[in-house]
Amino acid sequence: MRALLVEEVRAQLQLAMAEGGVLQRLEGGAGDGLARARLAECQRVSDHHNCVWEILEASPNPFPPTLLLCACAPLGSTAILVRVTSLTPHYRQLAALARCARLPLPLQRLLLDPGAATAGQGAPHHDDPLPAPLRNALAARHNASQLAAIRGALVDFRPPSSGRGDQPGAGGWGSGPSLTLVQGPPGTGKTTAILGMVAAFLGCAAGARGRAGGTFAPPCSDSRPASGEAVRVLLCAQSNAAVDELVGRLCQRGILDSYGKARAVRVLRLGTLESAAPRASATHIDAIVAEMERAEAGGAGHGFAWGSHAREVQDVAKELKNVLQDIECQENQARLIRPMISELRNELENESSSRRRRHGDSESASEWEEDLEDIQAAMQTMREMLRGTQSSLASLNREKTELLERKNQAEARMKSSKESASSRRPDLRAHALNQAEVVAGTLSALGADIFPPGLAFHAIICDEAAQAVEPASLVPLHLLAPGGKLVLVGDPKQLPATVISCGAAAGMLSQSLFERCQKAGTPVEMLTEQYRMHPAISAWPARFFYDAELVDGPDVHTLAAPFHAHRCFPPLAFFDCMEGMESRGSGGSLENREEAQLALKLCTGKLVGRELLGSYGGEVESLVLLAPYSAQVSAFKRHVSANAALKGRVECSTVDGYQGREADVVIFSSVRARAQYSRGGVGFLADARRQNVALTRAKRALWVVGRATTLQCSEPWAAFIDHCRAQGCVIPVLGSHDDLLHATHQT
């Protein structure tokens, strides 16, 4: 597994350098040869598997990934360092593999042989740990399959007994951890089921005292971390979007308490603050710690006065700004007065010389004095004004010096207070983690060195578990309390983790822990009721991918839309673009111009047609153009950005990038199209899991644009086209699309 991970790191680095044009950007620049040598060294280092492994073993904090991008250069040489990609997730996965040997033996047995370890699980306990009011409230809020998944998560879960504290293994905890797999097909309320599990886990321990969640408080005599019979739950997922969805729902709706009533929950979001969505940023650990620091700064008897020092600095800076403005005004006034005095002096001298030339000594002295008095008086006035200005400037400069000194002193005090707060911050983070009932973060974020020693979680729920490589799923397992519960939630029928290296893929690196446990015989609880798709859209995926176990929820009939009455806008349609041809686009990716034009015209008819926009505009809140190839998506984006009616209203994405999301209307371009009798396959479009994702994103309408003769060489696509023919929703497209779109305006 270690070798497969390093092989994948090398492949990702090579891809990142190729896509980023690193060497091309450096060509001709200073140090180009050395930069090439450093990038080549990066590949050589990644070739030596033991080198990366020894770095991890040598220090708890591995060398920064940037060190792999720049080997030691000769003294005096110039190196150009280019950030190619982040290796932090890979380092943390390797570290998780290294920790496996130190995990408790029962957890090791569960990971090595999940089938045997879970063979005895599944029988409900005689003593249901849920309080009756919470059990009834959960039953009222969830459908039968969601309730079965929640109950399955509680199988072999025994909360800590009252009075035993958080000691692992105390209070009736089982001798080893237990595992539950929950499969969540598209639109089955997976997030709702997870929130139900969180309420169930917390409710098991809250029944004795009805503990309610609240806000985080700074450490003080009357603020204690969650302890006693408290249960801590760790929520994790592969992507930030999934984590933010869980956190946002927890903040918005809260959870059910032991009495079956809604309550707030103390949830803490980990990771970088920039990666958290706005709705989850308030729960981020940095935001919570900042609130604690502000609370301590404002409290009596606390030594954190950085807030008052900061205000002092601001006040002094404001005074200094006013003084500097006054100094500037006085200096400007002085600059105006000096030329005026010079002009008056010159005028006086010129006037005296002129009179002597004209009259010689015949004119009396009194007459001279009378003529020059006004000029001398004006000069005196200007001199007095200048002296006053200079006196004001001297006073202002003294005040400026005093304010600068005060500002420097206040800044020094603020810096000292900030340093004290920074040294205090790890303690505040540990306190926040101890107070939290639910901690959430990506799998990679949970590998950060942030958790205080001894902190353990009684339940770990991993969402998107089928999308993560197994080493990523191992990252948080060292945080699982002995006898704790591990719940993996995902759908192996959808796209797995992306693995670039062919060697790593051949070595099964893309296989998730969920999929391996399922193949080993671990029972799976499946969510079977979907609420996302119109029945015409869900019918084929439910039968083909889920063996007809997936059924429609009671309210999916509300997804019917008035535009379905138009011949070319039914809820499901396959537009057979017979004249479309695939071609190589930028970067070697494929595109199909005819399909792109048809998809854009469908958008135009949908959004700017007078009748459609006026009558059904409220029925389409979201519309997405999907394609399996990036070149086709780029073509979509160019057309959409050039159309004012579509810009901002139509999203463009690859199928892989849209997994986990949904839209009212989805237009999918398959791109692959060749001459009728030419040989060849459809590439990675033949992957049934990618097809499942592409065909299950739509709520109200799914319109597939493709060439039937090409797609039918793939068994899954042939089955889908046959289904569309049986439903009468295959629409042939030849020549101009205008007549086709004109039909959409007929009732």
PDB file of C-alpha atoms in Angstrom, residues 329-561:
ATOM      1  CA  CYS A 329      -1.731  72.434   6.787  1.00  0.00           C
ATOM      2  CA  GLN A 330       0.741  74.614   8.725  1.00  0.00           C
ATOM      3  CA  GLU A 331       3.592  73.656   6.394  1.00  0.00           C
ATOM      4  CA  ASN A 332       1.455  74.515   3.387  1.00  0.00           C
ATOM      5  CA  GLN A 333       0.633  77.871   4.965  1.00  0.00           C
ATOM      6  CA  ALA A 334       4.312  78.553   5.646  1.00  0.00           C
ATOM      7  CA  ARG A 335       5.162  77.650   2.065  1.00  0.00           C
ATOM      8  CA  LEU A 336       2.636  80.263   0.908  1.00  0.00           C
ATOM      9  CA  ILE A 337       3.782  83.017   3.289  1.00  0.00           C
ATOM     10  CA  ARG A 338       7.512  82.896   2.512  1.00  0.00           C
ATOM     11  CA  PRO A 339       7.082  83.706  -1.236  1.00  0.00           C
ATOM     12  CA  MET A 340       4.704  86.538  -0.310  1.00  0.00           C
ATOM     13  CA  ILE A 341       7.303  88.106   2.018  1.00  0.00           C
ATOM     14  CA  SER A 342       9.928  87.794  -0.705  1.00  0.00           C
ATOM     15  CA  GLU A 343       7.619  89.403  -3.201  1.00  0.00           C
ATOM     16  CA  LEU A 344       6.916  92.337  -0.831  1.00  0.00           C
ATOM     17  CA  ARG A 345      10.646  92.769  -0.152  1.00  0.00           C
ATOM     18  CA  ASN A 346      11.390  92.814  -3.865  1.00  0.00           C
ATOM     19  CA  GLU A 347       8.538  95.241  -4.438  1.00  0.00           C
ATOM     20  CA  LEU A 348       9.909  97.576  -1.735  1.00  0.00           C
ATOM     21  CA  GLU A 349      13.418  97.509  -3.173  1.00  0.00           C
ATOM     22  CA  ASN A 350      12.168  98.000  -6.717  1.00  0.00           C
ATOM     23  CA  GLU A 351       9.944 100.886  -5.682  1.00  0.00           C
ATOM     24  CA  SER A 352      12.814 102.647  -3.862  1.00  0.00           C
ATOM     25  CA  SER A 353      15.181 102.268  -6.815  1.00  0.00           C
ATOM     26  CA  SER A 354      12.558 103.452  -9.260  1.00  0.00           C
ATOM     27  CA  ARG A 355      11.788 106.602  -7.305  1.00  0.00           C
ATOM     28  CA  ARG A 356      15.469 107.525  -6.970  1.00  0.00           C
ATOM     29  CA  ARG A 357      15.927 107.206 -10.716  1.00  0.00           C
ATOM     30  CA  ARG A 358      12.923 109.349 -11.453  1.00  0.00           C
ATOM     31  CA  HIS A 359      13.300 112.127  -8.818  1.00  0.00           C
ATOM     32  CA  GLY A 360      16.813 111.869  -7.488  1.00  0.00           C
ATOM     33  CA  ASP A 361      17.135 113.607  -4.061  1.00  0.00           C
ATOM     34  CA  SER A 362      14.508 116.307  -4.736  1.00  0.00           C
ATOM     35  CA  GLU A 363      11.681 114.387  -3.135  1.00  0.00           C
ATOM     36  CA  SER A 364      11.416 114.756   0.629  1.00  0.00           C
ATOM     37  CA  ALA A 365      11.969 111.899   3.051  1.00  0.00           C
ATOM     38  CA  SER A 366       8.433 112.199   4.400  1.00  0.00           C
ATOM     39  CA  GLU A 367       7.010 111.577   0.991  1.00  0.00           C
ATOM     40  CA  TRP A 368       9.167 108.456   0.669  1.00  0.00           C
ATOM     41  CA  GLU A 369       7.961 107.122   3.979  1.00  0.00           C
ATOM     42  CA  GLU A 370       4.332 107.759   3.148  1.00  0.00           C
ATOM     43  CA  ASP A 371       4.587 105.846  -0.123  1.00  0.00           C
ATOM     44  CA  LEU A 372       6.372 102.834   1.392  1.00  0.00           C
ATOM     45  CA  GLU A 373       4.408 102.447   4.635  1.00  0.00           C
ATOM     46  CA  ASP A 374       1.789 100.116   3.144  1.00  0.00           C
ATOM     47  CA  ILE A 375       4.410  97.753   1.743  1.00  0.00           C
ATOM     48  CA  GLN A 376       6.318  97.638   5.041  1.00  0.00           C
ATOM     49  CA  ALA A 377       3.106  97.056   7.024  1.00  0.00           C
ATOM     50  CA  ALA A 378       2.161  94.170   4.773  1.00  0.00           C
ATOM     51  CA  MET A 379       5.646  92.658   5.197  1.00  0.00           C
ATOM     52  CA  GLN A 380       5.357  92.938   8.976  1.00  0.00           C
ATOM     53  CA  THR A 381       1.976  91.201   8.930  1.00  0.00           C
ATOM     54  CA  MET A 382       3.362  88.352   6.841  1.00  0.00           C
ATOM     55  CA  ARG A 383       6.364  87.963   9.164  1.00  0.00           C
ATOM     56  CA  GLU A 384       4.081  87.732  12.198  1.00  0.00           C
ATOM     57  CA  MET A 385       1.952  85.145  10.447  1.00  0.00           C
ATOM     58  CA  LEU A 386       5.090  83.134   9.595  1.00  0.00           C
ATOM     59  CA  ARG A 387       6.311  83.272  13.217  1.00  0.00           C
ATOM     60  CA  GLY A 388       2.897  82.076  14.401  1.00  0.00           C
ATOM     61  CA  THR A 389       2.940  79.242  11.871  1.00  0.00           C
ATOM     62  CA  GLN A 390       6.463  78.225  12.902  1.00  0.00           C
ATOM     63  CA  SER A 391       5.459  78.258  16.558  1.00  0.00           C
ATOM     64  CA  SER A 392       2.441  76.062  15.785  1.00  0.00           C
ATOM     65  CA  LEU A 393       4.622  73.681  13.778  1.00  0.00           C
ATOM     66  CA  ALA A 394       7.084  73.368  16.671  1.00  0.00           C
ATOM     67  CA  SER A 395       4.243  72.569  19.053  1.00  0.00           C
ATOM     68  CA  LEU A 396       2.690  70.077  16.626  1.00  0.00           C
ATOM     69  CA  ASN A 397       6.035  68.353  16.039  1.00  0.00           C
ATOM     70  CA  ARG A 398       6.502  67.967  19.791  1.00  0.00           C
ATOM     71  CA  GLU A 399       3.011  66.481  19.998  1.00  0.00           C
ATOM     72  CA  LYS A 400       3.818  64.220  17.033  1.00  0.00           C
ATOM     73  CA  THR A 401       6.943  62.936  18.805  1.00  0.00           C
ATOM     74  CA  GLU A 402       4.945  62.228  21.961  1.00  0.00           C
ATOM     75  CA  LEU A 403       2.217  60.418  20.026  1.00  0.00           C
ATOM     76  CA  LEU A 404       4.741  58.327  18.127  1.00  0.00           C
ATOM     77  CA  GLU A 405       6.288  57.301  21.422  1.00  0.00           C
ATOM     78  CA  ARG A 406       2.870  56.442  22.850  1.00  0.00           C
ATOM     79  CA  LYS A 407       2.008  54.505  19.708  1.00  0.00           C
ATOM     80  CA  ASN A 408       5.241  52.523  19.846  1.00  0.00           C
ATOM     81  CA  GLN A 409       4.689  51.699  23.492  1.00  0.00           C
ATOM     82  CA  ALA A 410       1.080  50.644  22.857  1.00  0.00           C
ATOM     83  CA  GLU A 411       2.145  48.511  19.905  1.00  0.00           C
ATOM     84  CA  ALA A 412       4.807  46.865  22.041  1.00  0.00           C
ATOM     85  CA  ARG A 413       2.202  46.092  24.697  1.00  0.00           C
ATOM     86  CA  MET A 414      -0.184  44.787  22.043  1.00  0.00           C
ATOM     87  CA  LYS A 415       2.564  42.624  20.544  1.00  0.00           C
ATOM     88  CA  SER A 416       3.401  41.213  23.941  1.00  0.00           C
ATOM     89  CA  SER A 417      -0.275  40.511  24.592  1.00  0.00           C
ATOM     90  CA  LYS A 418      -0.644  38.862  21.188  1.00  0.00           C
ATOM     91  CA  GLU A 419       2.378  36.688  21.866  1.00  0.00           C
ATOM     92  CA  SER A 420       0.828  35.683  25.158  1.00  0.00           C
ATOM     93  CA  ALA A 421      -2.452  34.962  23.372  1.00  0.00           C
ATOM     94  CA  SER A 422      -0.601  32.943  20.724  1.00  0.00           C
ATOM     95  CA  SER A 423       1.089  30.855  23.370  1.00  0.00           C
ATOM     96  CA  ARG A 424      -2.317  30.407  24.942  1.00  0.00           C
ATOM     97  CA  ARG A 425      -4.033  29.473  21.682  1.00  0.00           C
ATOM     98  CA  PRO A 426      -3.122  25.750  21.721  1.00  0.00           C
ATOM     99  CA  ASP A 427      -4.715  25.483  25.156  1.00  0.00           C
ATOM    100  CA  LEU A 428      -7.847  27.237  23.903  1.00  0.00           C
ATOM    101  CA  ARG A 429      -8.006  24.920  20.904  1.00  0.00           C
ATOM    102  CA  ALA A 430      -7.700  21.908  23.162  1.00  0.00           C
ATOM    103  CA  HIS A 431     -10.421  23.331  25.384  1.00  0.00           C
ATOM    104  CA  ALA A 432     -12.700  23.888  22.381  1.00  0.00           C
ATOM    105  CA  LEU A 433     -12.108  20.328  21.190  1.00  0.00           C
ATOM    106  CA  ASN A 434     -12.912  18.995  24.655  1.00  0.00           C
ATOM    107  CA  GLN A 435     -16.111  21.041  24.791  1.00  0.00           C
ATOM    108  CA  ALA A 436     -17.325  20.040  21.333  1.00  0.00           C
ATOM    109  CA  GLU A 437     -19.992  17.383  21.009  1.00  0.00           C
ATOM    110  CA  VAL A 438     -19.387  17.045  17.264  1.00  0.00           C
ATOM    111  CA  VAL A 439     -16.100  17.680  15.462  1.00  0.00           C
ATOM    112  CA  ALA A 440     -16.145  17.831  11.654  1.00  0.00           C
ATOM    113  CA  GLY A 441     -13.411  17.989   9.046  1.00  0.00           C
ATOM    114  CA  THR A 442     -12.076  16.457   5.869  1.00  0.00           C
ATOM    115  CA  LEU A 443     -10.140  13.225   6.136  1.00  0.00           C
ATOM    116  CA  SER A 444      -6.943  15.098   5.394  1.00  0.00           C
ATOM    117  CA  ALA A 445      -7.651  17.824   7.969  1.00  0.00           C
ATOM    118  CA  LEU A 446      -8.056  15.192  10.675  1.00  0.00           C
ATOM    119  CA  GLY A 447      -4.434  14.214  10.133  1.00  0.00           C
ATOM    120  CA  ALA A 448      -3.230  17.573  11.471  1.00  0.00           C
ATOM    121  CA  ASP A 449      -1.431  17.667  14.810  1.00  0.00           C
ATOM    122  CA  ILE A 450      -4.197  19.528  16.623  1.00  0.00           C
ATOM    123  CA  PHE A 451      -5.891  17.032  18.921  1.00  0.00           C
ATOM    124  CA  PRO A 452      -4.909  17.083  22.617  1.00  0.00           C
ATOM    125  CA  PRO A 453      -3.450  13.845  24.023  1.00  0.00           C
ATOM    126  CA  GLY A 454      -6.048  11.397  25.211  1.00  0.00           C
ATOM    127  CA  LEU A 455      -8.949  12.888  23.262  1.00  0.00           C
ATOM    128  CA  ALA A 456     -10.996  10.088  21.694  1.00  0.00           C
ATOM    129  CA  PHE A 457     -14.288   9.895  19.837  1.00  0.00           C
ATOM    130  CA  HIS A 458     -16.874   7.298  20.671  1.00  0.00           C
ATOM    131  CA  ALA A 459     -18.259   7.299  17.140  1.00  0.00           C
ATOM    132  CA  ILE A 460     -16.722   8.224  13.777  1.00  0.00           C
ATOM    133  CA  ILE A 461     -19.062   8.761  10.819  1.00  0.00           C
ATOM    134  CA  CYS A 462     -17.296   8.974   7.465  1.00  0.00           C
ATOM    135  CA  ASP A 463     -19.375  10.388   4.619  1.00  0.00           C
ATOM    136  CA  GLU A 464     -18.316   9.900   0.980  1.00  0.00           C
ATOM    137  CA  ALA A 465     -16.495   6.791   2.195  1.00  0.00           C
ATOM    138  CA  ALA A 466     -16.727   5.154  -1.240  1.00  0.00           C
ATOM    139  CA  GLN A 467     -14.964   8.159  -2.825  1.00  0.00           C
ATOM    140  CA  ALA A 468     -11.850   7.985  -0.650  1.00  0.00           C
ATOM    141  CA  VAL A 469      -8.831   5.765  -1.149  1.00  0.00           C
ATOM    142  CA  GLU A 470      -8.400   3.397   1.771  1.00  0.00           C
ATOM    143  CA  PRO A 471      -5.318   5.157   3.243  1.00  0.00           C
ATOM    144  CA  ALA A 472      -7.370   8.360   3.448  1.00  0.00           C
ATOM    145  CA  SER A 473     -10.088   6.554   5.420  1.00  0.00           C
ATOM    146  CA  LEU A 474      -7.423   5.342   7.855  1.00  0.00           C
ATOM    147  CA  VAL A 475      -6.351   8.892   8.806  1.00  0.00           C
ATOM    148  CA  PRO A 476      -8.912   9.508  11.607  1.00  0.00           C
ATOM    149  CA  LEU A 477      -9.013   5.967  13.018  1.00  0.00           C
ATOM    150  CA  HIS A 478      -6.379   6.624  15.696  1.00  0.00           C
ATOM    151  CA  LEU A 479      -8.955   8.981  17.244  1.00  0.00           C
ATOM    152  CA  LEU A 480     -11.536   6.196  17.703  1.00  0.00           C
ATOM    153  CA  ALA A 481     -11.983   5.209  21.332  1.00  0.00           C
ATOM    154  CA  PRO A 482     -11.484   1.520  22.122  1.00  0.00           C
ATOM    155  CA  GLY A 483     -14.843  -0.125  21.675  1.00  0.00           C
ATOM    156  CA  GLY A 484     -16.033   2.802  19.573  1.00  0.00           C
ATOM    157  CA  LYS A 485     -18.276   2.788  16.518  1.00  0.00           C
ATOM    158  CA  LEU A 486     -17.136   3.331  12.928  1.00  0.00           C
ATOM    159  CA  VAL A 487     -19.831   4.131  10.364  1.00  0.00           C
ATOM    160  CA  LEU A 488     -18.886   4.323   6.687  1.00  0.00           C
ATOM    161  CA  VAL A 489     -21.486   6.043   4.498  1.00  0.00           C
ATOM    162  CA  GLY A 490     -21.143   6.027   0.726  1.00  0.00           C
ATOM    163  CA  ASP A 491     -22.229   4.497  -2.548  1.00  0.00           C
ATOM    164  CA  PRO A 492     -19.826   2.153  -4.365  1.00  0.00           C
ATOM    165  CA  LYS A 493     -22.149   2.337  -7.382  1.00  0.00           C
ATOM    166  CA  GLN A 494     -20.930   5.897  -7.970  1.00  0.00           C
ATOM    167  CA  LEU A 495     -17.469   7.200  -8.859  1.00  0.00           C
ATOM    168  CA  PRO A 496     -14.579   6.093  -6.639  1.00  0.00           C
ATOM    169  CA  ALA A 497     -11.498   8.110  -5.734  1.00  0.00           C
ATOM    170  CA  THR A 498      -9.490   9.402  -8.669  1.00  0.00           C
ATOM    171  CA  VAL A 499      -6.205   7.521  -9.055  1.00  0.00           C
ATOM    172  CA  ILE A 500      -3.935   8.766 -11.837  1.00  0.00           C
ATOM    173  CA  SER A 501      -1.158   6.197 -11.729  1.00  0.00           C
ATOM    174  CA  CYS A 502      -1.942   3.098 -13.793  1.00  0.00           C
ATOM    175  CA  GLY A 503       0.285   1.041 -11.531  1.00  0.00           C
ATOM    176  CA  ALA A 504      -1.455   2.261  -8.406  1.00  0.00           C
ATOM    177  CA  ALA A 505      -4.857   1.636  -9.991  1.00  0.00           C
ATOM    178  CA  ALA A 506      -3.818  -1.888 -10.949  1.00  0.00           C
ATOM    179  CA  GLY A 507      -2.790  -2.387  -7.334  1.00  0.00           C
ATOM    180  CA  MET A 508      -6.354  -1.567  -6.216  1.00  0.00           C
ATOM    181  CA  LEU A 509      -5.457   1.791  -4.635  1.00  0.00           C
ATOM    182  CA  SER A 510      -8.753   3.219  -5.899  1.00  0.00           C
ATOM    183  CA  GLN A 511     -10.679   0.620  -3.890  1.00  0.00           C
ATOM    184  CA  SER A 512     -12.169   2.269  -0.832  1.00  0.00           C
ATOM    185  CA  LEU A 513     -12.297   0.826   2.663  1.00  0.00           C
ATOM    186  CA  PHE A 514     -16.092   0.742   2.246  1.00  0.00           C
ATOM    187  CA  GLU A 515     -15.864  -1.403  -0.878  1.00  0.00           C
ATOM    188  CA  ARG A 516     -13.298  -3.779   0.603  1.00  0.00           C
ATOM    189  CA  CYS A 517     -15.389  -4.297   3.742  1.00  0.00           C
ATOM    190  CA  GLN A 518     -18.489  -4.872   1.622  1.00  0.00           C
ATOM    191  CA  LYS A 519     -16.690  -7.470  -0.505  1.00  0.00           C
ATOM    192  CA  ALA A 520     -15.449  -9.150   2.678  1.00  0.00           C
ATOM    193  CA  GLY A 521     -19.027  -9.762   3.750  1.00  0.00           C
ATOM    194  CA  THR A 522     -19.779  -6.870   6.105  1.00  0.00           C
ATOM    195  CA  PRO A 523     -23.558  -6.255   6.076  1.00  0.00           C
ATOM    196  CA  VAL A 524     -24.752  -3.087   4.347  1.00  0.00           C
ATOM    197  CA  GLU A 525     -27.720  -0.946   5.328  1.00  0.00           C
ATOM    198  CA  MET A 526     -29.091   0.614   2.148  1.00  0.00           C
ATOM    199  CA  LEU A 527     -31.190   3.770   1.939  1.00  0.00           C
ATOM    200  CA  THR A 528     -33.928   2.833  -0.498  1.00  0.00           C
ATOM    201  CA  GLU A 529     -36.233   5.849  -0.839  1.00  0.00           C
ATOM    202  CA  GLN A 530     -35.173   8.635  -3.205  1.00  0.00           C
ATOM    203  CA  TYR A 531     -36.541  12.186  -3.109  1.00  0.00           C
ATOM    204  CA  ARG A 532     -34.463  13.916  -5.778  1.00  0.00           C
ATOM    205  CA  MET A 533     -35.517  12.691  -9.218  1.00  0.00           C
ATOM    206  CA  HIS A 534     -38.710  12.791 -11.224  1.00  0.00           C
ATOM    207  CA  PRO A 535     -40.010   9.195 -11.557  1.00  0.00           C
ATOM    208  CA  ALA A 536     -39.220   9.162 -15.281  1.00  0.00           C
ATOM    209  CA  ILE A 537     -35.577   9.986 -14.460  1.00  0.00           C
ATOM    210  CA  SER A 538     -35.153   7.553 -11.563  1.00  0.00           C
ATOM    211  CA  ALA A 539     -36.807   4.535 -13.190  1.00  0.00           C
ATOM    212  CA  TRP A 540     -33.832   3.277 -15.207  1.00  0.00           C
ATOM    213  CA  PRO A 541     -31.010   3.923 -12.663  1.00  0.00           C
ATOM    214  CA  ALA A 542     -33.115   2.305  -9.933  1.00  0.00           C
ATOM    215  CA  ARG A 543     -33.508  -0.843 -11.990  1.00  0.00           C
ATOM    216  CA  PHE A 544     -30.094  -1.020 -13.666  1.00  0.00           C
ATOM    217  CA  PHE A 545     -27.758   0.069 -10.852  1.00  0.00           C
ATOM    218  CA  TYR A 546     -29.734  -0.827  -7.725  1.00  0.00           C
ATOM    219  CA  ASP A 547     -31.629  -3.966  -8.762  1.00  0.00           C
ATOM    220  CA  ALA A 548     -34.993  -2.200  -8.391  1.00  0.00           C
ATOM    221  CA  GLU A 549     -34.431  -1.749  -4.631  1.00  0.00           C
ATOM    222  CA  LEU A 550     -34.483   2.034  -5.019  1.00  0.00           C
ATOM    223  CA  VAL A 551     -38.044   3.368  -4.874  1.00  0.00           C
ATOM    224  CA  ASP A 552     -39.529   6.841  -5.275  1.00  0.00           C
ATOM    225  CA  GLY A 553     -40.489   8.880  -2.250  1.00  0.00           C
ATOM    226  CA  PRO A 554     -44.102   9.933  -1.731  1.00  0.00           C
ATOM    227  CA  ASP A 555     -43.590  13.520  -2.926  1.00  0.00           C
ATOM    228  CA  VAL A 556     -41.603  13.059  -6.145  1.00  0.00           C
ATOM    229  CA  HIS A 557     -44.763  13.724  -8.163  1.00  0.00           C
ATOM    230  CA  THR A 558     -44.325  17.399  -7.200  1.00  0.00           C
ATOM    231  CA  LEU A 559     -41.265  17.466  -9.467  1.00  0.00           C
ATOM    232  CA  ALA A 560     -43.529  17.460 -12.534  1.00  0.00           C
ATOM    233  CA  ALA A 561     -43.195  20.732 -14.443  1.00  0.00           C
TER     234      ALA A 561
END
